Amino acid sequence: SVQSSIRLGQRTISRTHFDFPGLLLLNHYLGGFFGSQLMQNLREEKGLTYGVGSSIHSFRNDGLFLIGTDVNKENSDVAVEQIQHELRKICEGDINKNDLELARRHFVGSFQSDFANPFSVLSKIKNLELYQLPSNYYEHLLSTVDSISETELKQIGAKYFDTTQFQTAIVG
């Protein structure tokens, strides 16, 4: 194979956890949209990949935090090192204020567009029922993402982005 598929992941908190809105925002900042830190580093600066991203998959009692990319086989180690570098930066509280605000605005805008059609609205309602969330859950989520401080985000980053806790898989 000329390409390697890389995944780093770990178990994380459920959507009912107090830190979840902040974790969602940090995920967005790290790798949740095209202007994310992982995209800037691995794609724009290093030219290692066409795409890299991170995501949170919620389950009833916990969740999965996942980072993924595909790179040329000879760049696998460098890509993993750079992903870990970005995670460490967040753990150490090295969060770019302007990039964080861009991620915050993008998150809020994307979230609002999730209500653009009946199927996405039904999906949100389904999540309320499935995870037994309060009816004001999404309002609280947006309010918290909009108002959470940099200090609180640094604490959340230190708690949930510890590189020693991630499992790494490289195929190819």
XYZ file of C-alpha atoms in Angstrom:
172
model
C 0.000 0.000 0.000
C 1.230 3.483 -0.781
C -1.085 5.067 1.765
C -1.668 4.624 5.477
C -4.948 5.172 7.229
C -4.338 6.562 10.719
C -6.788 6.622 13.621
C -6.194 7.794 17.174
C -8.988 7.334 19.649
C -10.020 7.040 23.238
C -13.144 6.648 25.306
C -14.580 9.915 26.509
C -17.551 11.394 28.324
C -21.202 11.179 27.359
C -23.316 14.095 26.218
C -24.890 14.320 29.669
C -21.553 15.150 31.334
C -21.044 18.726 32.550
C -17.852 19.140 30.427
C -19.431 17.909 27.184
C -20.223 21.326 25.603
C -16.641 22.478 26.180
C -15.278 19.197 24.833
C -17.404 19.623 21.706
C -15.976 23.103 21.154
C -12.399 21.902 21.708
C -13.007 19.056 19.264
C -14.252 21.574 16.707
C -11.173 23.754 17.292
C -8.831 20.748 17.025
C -10.264 18.997 13.988
C -13.971 19.578 13.520
C -13.914 21.890 10.498
C -11.723 22.931 7.566
C -10.057 25.763 9.532
C -9.127 23.508 12.469
C -5.688 23.188 14.047
C -5.113 19.708 12.615
C -6.036 20.899 9.127
C -3.752 23.921 9.391
C -0.838 21.805 10.596
C -1.071 18.562 8.613
C -2.582 19.892 5.390
C -1.722 23.558 5.042
C 1.703 23.744 6.721
C 3.138 20.243 6.242
C 1.292 19.037 3.121
C 0.871 15.557 4.600
C -2.795 14.948 3.751
C -5.838 16.224 1.915
C -7.917 15.912 5.018
C -7.711 15.276 8.726
C -10.418 15.570 11.313
C -11.596 14.762 14.778
C -15.020 13.811 16.023
C -16.938 12.791 19.105
C -19.348 9.878 18.898
C -21.809 9.797 21.775
C -23.283 6.694 23.315
C -25.642 6.322 26.243
C -22.998 6.019 28.989
C -19.823 7.351 27.398
C -18.408 8.389 24.074
C -15.577 7.958 21.593
C -13.161 10.700 20.647
C -11.586 9.912 17.269
C -8.950 11.557 15.079
C -8.402 10.283 11.555
C -6.419 10.937 8.402
C -4.869 9.197 5.430
C -1.256 9.942 4.431
C 1.529 8.572 2.247
C 2.944 5.532 3.995
C 6.353 7.142 4.538
C 4.703 10.071 6.373
C 2.779 7.984 8.920
C 5.121 8.619 11.851
C 5.340 12.354 11.142
C 1.549 12.612 10.913
C 1.055 10.842 14.253
C 3.706 13.072 15.838
C 1.971 16.202 14.554
C -1.441 15.020 15.766
C 0.047 14.371 19.199
C 1.737 17.777 19.048
C -1.627 19.496 18.508
C -3.189 17.495 21.348
C -0.327 18.430 23.687
C -0.688 22.098 22.803
C -4.315 22.014 23.926
C -3.402 20.017 27.064
C -0.840 22.672 27.945
C -3.358 25.467 27.379
C -1.732 26.732 24.182
C -4.989 27.738 22.482
C -4.918 30.423 19.795
C -7.576 32.951 20.798
C -8.442 34.050 17.245
C -8.648 30.477 15.968
C -10.791 29.548 18.970
C -13.254 32.343 18.191
C -13.377 31.232 14.551
C -14.093 27.656 15.696
C -16.740 28.918 18.138
C -18.567 30.934 15.444
C -18.312 28.078 12.945
C -19.668 25.604 15.513
C -22.657 27.829 16.328
C -23.364 28.499 12.642
C -23.111 24.820 11.735
C -25.327 23.873 14.634
C -27.995 26.345 13.552
C -27.911 24.992 9.999
C -28.611 21.530 11.489
C -32.184 22.736 11.928
C -32.615 23.555 8.234
C -34.666 20.491 7.297
C -37.180 18.197 8.976
C -34.832 15.188 9.042
C -32.144 16.998 11.013
C -34.768 18.363 13.412
C -36.098 14.837 13.931
C -32.556 13.636 14.599
C -32.187 16.228 17.372
C -35.533 15.207 18.877
C -34.508 11.543 18.656
C -31.321 12.341 20.607
C -33.346 14.073 23.325
C -35.409 10.918 23.781
C -32.654 8.356 23.277
C -30.260 9.970 25.757
C -33.023 11.175 28.098
C -31.890 14.800 27.778
C -33.850 17.776 29.092
C -35.946 19.680 26.565
C -33.646 22.718 26.841
C -30.511 20.629 26.167
C -29.639 22.252 22.815
C -30.319 25.740 24.135
C -27.973 25.033 27.071
C -25.369 23.522 24.735
C -25.275 26.612 22.508
C -25.293 28.975 25.462
C -22.368 27.161 27.063
C -20.346 26.992 23.830
C -20.969 30.692 23.327
C -19.930 31.706 26.841
C -17.335 29.176 28.029
C -14.083 30.846 29.019
C -10.621 30.122 27.710
C -9.586 29.096 31.231
C -12.386 26.501 31.411
C -11.431 25.180 27.969
C -7.799 24.823 29.022
C -8.918 22.745 32.020
C -11.103 20.548 29.807
C -8.251 20.133 27.307
C -5.856 19.047 30.056
C -8.426 16.565 31.332
C -9.492 14.911 28.051
C -6.671 15.344 25.492
C -3.868 13.485 27.283
C -1.867 11.791 24.498
C -0.910 8.885 26.772
C -4.569 7.838 26.870
C -5.040 7.479 23.092
C -4.952 4.199 21.186
C -3.335 4.461 17.757
C -4.002 2.290 14.706
C -2.147 2.611 11.405
C -3.199 0.443 8.482
C -1.221 0.339 5.248
